Amino acid sequence: MYSQTNPDGFRISTNPAELDVAAIHRYLAEDSYWATNMPLEILERAIANSLNFGLFAPDGQQAGFARVITDRATFAWLCDVFVLPEFRGRGLSKWLMEVIWTHPELKDQRRHMLATVDAHGLYQQFGFTPLTAPDRFLEKKKLNPYGVATKN
């Protein structure tokens, strides 16, 4: 497992046993624009099959989360990134990105991807740009995966 602590006592860990899955599910299913109404079973399966980064407050409370879908060699897709509202404004999302993209299994991969509606500025600080050749990429998207339309 991989863990780092910042000077303010916040900690990031890849140990899935430390995650407060109920808190993560509550945010994703109720407050995110991309996973509205996500069933708990889907999240549990996603966590089981991903490299997870739990962000924890000094008291151990879940403060944020990010999930990376990866083969741990050549490709990674960043998703489900959030910092809970009460912990925002402290530079934690930027620190979370630094920890993720310097992780030993991710830092030297040939391609990292993500999708965002509103956090372009954050991700551009870490080298993300619009697709160089969007004509090469295709998607198959289920528009209403959890019973209600999501924004994206």
Short mmCIF file of C-alpha atoms in Angstrom, two decimals:
data_model
loop_
_atom_site.label_atom_id
_atom_site.label_comp_id
_atom_site.label_asym_id
_atom_site.label_seq_id
_atom_site.Cartn_x
_atom_site.Cartn_y
_atom_site.Cartn_z
CA MET A 1 0.00 0.00 0.00
CA TYR A 2 1.03 3.56 -0.64
CA SER A 3 0.52 6.43 1.82
CA GLN A 4 1.60 10.07 2.16
CA THR A 5 0.87 12.72 4.78
CA ASN A 6 1.03 16.48 4.23
CA PRO A 7 2.23 19.07 6.79
CA ASP A 8 -1.37 19.78 7.88
CA GLY A 9 -1.92 16.15 8.84
CA PHE A 10 -4.06 15.14 5.86
CA ARG A 11 -3.21 11.72 4.48
CA ILE A 12 -3.64 9.94 1.16
CA SER A 13 -3.68 6.15 1.12
CA THR A 14 -4.20 3.49 -1.54
CA ASN A 15 -5.36 0.95 1.05
CA PRO A 16 -8.97 0.12 0.08
CA ALA A 17 -9.66 -1.19 3.60
CA GLU A 18 -9.37 2.39 4.93
CA LEU A 19 -12.04 3.83 2.63
CA ASP A 20 -15.34 4.99 4.07
CA VAL A 21 -17.33 3.50 1.21
CA ALA A 22 -20.62 4.85 2.60
CA ALA A 23 -19.28 8.44 2.57
CA ILE A 24 -17.84 8.00 -0.93
CA HIS A 25 -21.11 6.52 -2.16
CA ARG A 26 -23.15 9.30 -0.57
CA TYR A 27 -21.11 11.97 -2.38
CA LEU A 28 -21.06 10.23 -5.74
CA ALA A 29 -24.73 9.18 -5.75
CA GLU A 30 -26.15 12.38 -4.27
CA ASP A 31 -23.78 15.27 -5.04
CA SER A 32 -21.71 14.45 -8.12
CA TYR A 33 -22.88 15.32 -11.63
CA TRP A 34 -21.46 12.14 -13.17
CA ALA A 35 -22.71 9.33 -10.91
CA THR A 36 -26.14 10.43 -9.72
CA ASN A 37 -28.01 7.46 -8.19
CA MET A 38 -25.06 5.08 -8.62
CA PRO A 39 -25.97 1.87 -6.76
CA LEU A 40 -23.69 0.98 -3.86
CA GLU A 41 -22.95 -2.43 -5.43
CA ILE A 42 -21.59 -0.72 -8.56
CA LEU A 43 -19.29 1.50 -6.50
CA GLU A 44 -18.06 -1.48 -4.49
CA ARG A 45 -17.21 -3.35 -7.69
CA ALA A 46 -15.50 -0.25 -9.13
CA ILE A 47 -13.38 0.16 -6.00
CA ALA A 48 -12.45 -3.55 -6.00
CA ASN A 49 -11.14 -3.25 -9.57
CA SER A 50 -9.34 0.11 -9.38
CA LEU A 51 -6.33 1.78 -7.82
CA ASN A 52 -8.01 3.98 -5.19
CA PHE A 53 -6.70 7.09 -3.48
CA GLY A 54 -8.48 7.91 -0.23
CA LEU A 55 -7.94 11.42 1.14
CA PHE A 56 -8.31 11.56 4.93
CA ALA A 57 -8.53 14.46 7.37
CA PRO A 58 -6.18 14.50 10.38
CA ASP A 59 -8.95 12.89 12.48
CA GLY A 60 -9.24 10.03 9.95
CA GLN A 61 -12.50 11.22 8.36
CA GLN A 62 -12.87 10.65 4.61
CA ALA A 63 -12.15 14.07 3.05
CA GLY A 64 -11.93 13.10 -0.61
CA PHE A 65 -11.36 10.32 -3.08
CA ALA A 66 -10.06 9.50 -6.54
CA ARG A 67 -10.10 6.29 -8.50
CA VAL A 68 -7.75 5.23 -11.29
CA ILE A 69 -8.65 2.49 -13.74
CA THR A 70 -5.32 1.16 -14.94
CA ASP A 71 -3.33 -1.78 -16.23
CA ARG A 72 -0.51 -0.43 -13.98
CA ALA A 73 1.86 -0.44 -16.95
CA THR A 74 0.77 1.69 -19.93
CA PHE A 75 -2.62 3.36 -19.35
CA ALA A 76 -4.67 5.07 -16.64
CA TRP A 77 -8.13 6.66 -16.58
CA LEU A 78 -8.73 9.04 -13.68
CA CYS A 79 -12.31 9.22 -12.40
CA ASP A 80 -14.58 9.82 -9.41
CA VAL A 81 -12.36 12.63 -8.10
CA PHE A 82 -13.73 14.82 -5.33
CA VAL A 83 -12.85 16.70 -2.17
CA LEU A 84 -15.79 17.11 0.20
CA PRO A 85 -17.02 20.72 0.46
CA GLU A 86 -15.92 21.21 4.07
CA PHE A 87 -12.31 20.43 3.08
CA ARG A 88 -12.06 22.54 -0.09
CA GLY A 89 -9.88 25.62 -0.39
CA ARG A 90 -6.84 24.01 1.25
CA GLY A 91 -4.99 22.85 -1.87
CA LEU A 92 -6.02 19.23 -1.28
CA SER A 93 -7.19 18.53 -4.83
CA LYS A 94 -3.85 19.70 -6.18
CA TRP A 95 -1.98 17.60 -3.62
CA LEU A 96 -4.18 14.61 -4.49
CA MET A 97 -3.19 14.98 -8.16
CA GLU A 98 0.50 15.25 -7.24
CA VAL A 99 0.31 12.04 -5.20
CA ILE A 100 -1.62 10.17 -7.90
CA TRP A 101 0.62 11.12 -10.81
CA THR A 102 3.86 10.39 -8.90
CA HIS A 103 2.62 6.96 -7.79
CA PRO A 104 5.23 4.38 -8.87
CA GLU A 105 2.74 2.41 -10.99
CA LEU A 106 1.38 5.48 -12.79
CA LYS A 107 4.18 8.00 -13.25
CA ASP A 108 5.84 6.46 -16.33
CA GLN A 109 2.80 5.27 -18.27
CA ARG A 110 2.39 6.37 -21.87
CA ARG A 111 -1.21 7.64 -21.57
CA HIS A 112 -3.34 9.18 -18.84
CA MET A 113 -6.91 10.25 -19.57
CA LEU A 114 -9.90 11.76 -17.81
CA ALA A 115 -13.14 13.58 -18.49
CA THR A 116 -14.32 16.72 -16.70
CA VAL A 117 -16.98 19.37 -17.05
CA ASP A 118 -15.48 22.00 -14.76
CA ALA A 119 -11.95 21.20 -13.52
CA HIS A 120 -9.86 21.82 -16.62
CA GLY A 121 -7.66 24.33 -14.78
CA LEU A 122 -6.68 21.80 -12.14
CA TYR A 123 -5.83 19.05 -14.60
CA GLN A 124 -3.95 21.34 -17.00
CA GLN A 125 -1.49 22.01 -14.15
CA PHE A 126 -0.58 18.32 -14.43
CA GLY A 127 -0.04 18.27 -18.18
CA PHE A 128 -3.53 17.35 -19.39
CA THR A 129 -4.58 18.89 -22.71
CA PRO A 130 -7.48 18.41 -25.10
CA LEU A 131 -7.17 15.28 -27.23
CA THR A 132 -4.47 15.68 -29.88
CA ALA A 133 -6.37 13.51 -32.34
CA PRO A 134 -10.02 13.39 -31.26
CA ASP A 135 -10.91 11.74 -34.56
CA ARG A 136 -9.09 8.61 -33.33
CA PHE A 137 -11.21 8.22 -30.20
CA LEU A 138 -14.62 6.65 -30.03
CA GLU A 139 -16.98 6.07 -27.17
CA LYS A 140 -20.00 3.96 -26.41
CA LYS A 141 -21.95 5.72 -23.71
CA LYS A 142 -25.01 4.67 -21.77
CA LEU A 143 -26.80 7.96 -21.14
CA ASN A 144 -28.97 6.82 -18.24
CA PRO A 145 -26.96 4.15 -16.39
CA TYR A 146 -28.49 4.50 -12.91
CA GLY A 147 -32.10 5.34 -13.70
CA VAL A 148 -31.77 9.11 -14.05
CA ALA A 149 -29.99 11.15 -16.67
CA THR A 150 -26.57 12.39 -15.58
CA LYS A 151 -25.20 15.67 -16.85
CA ASN A 152 -22.24 13.91 -18.50
#
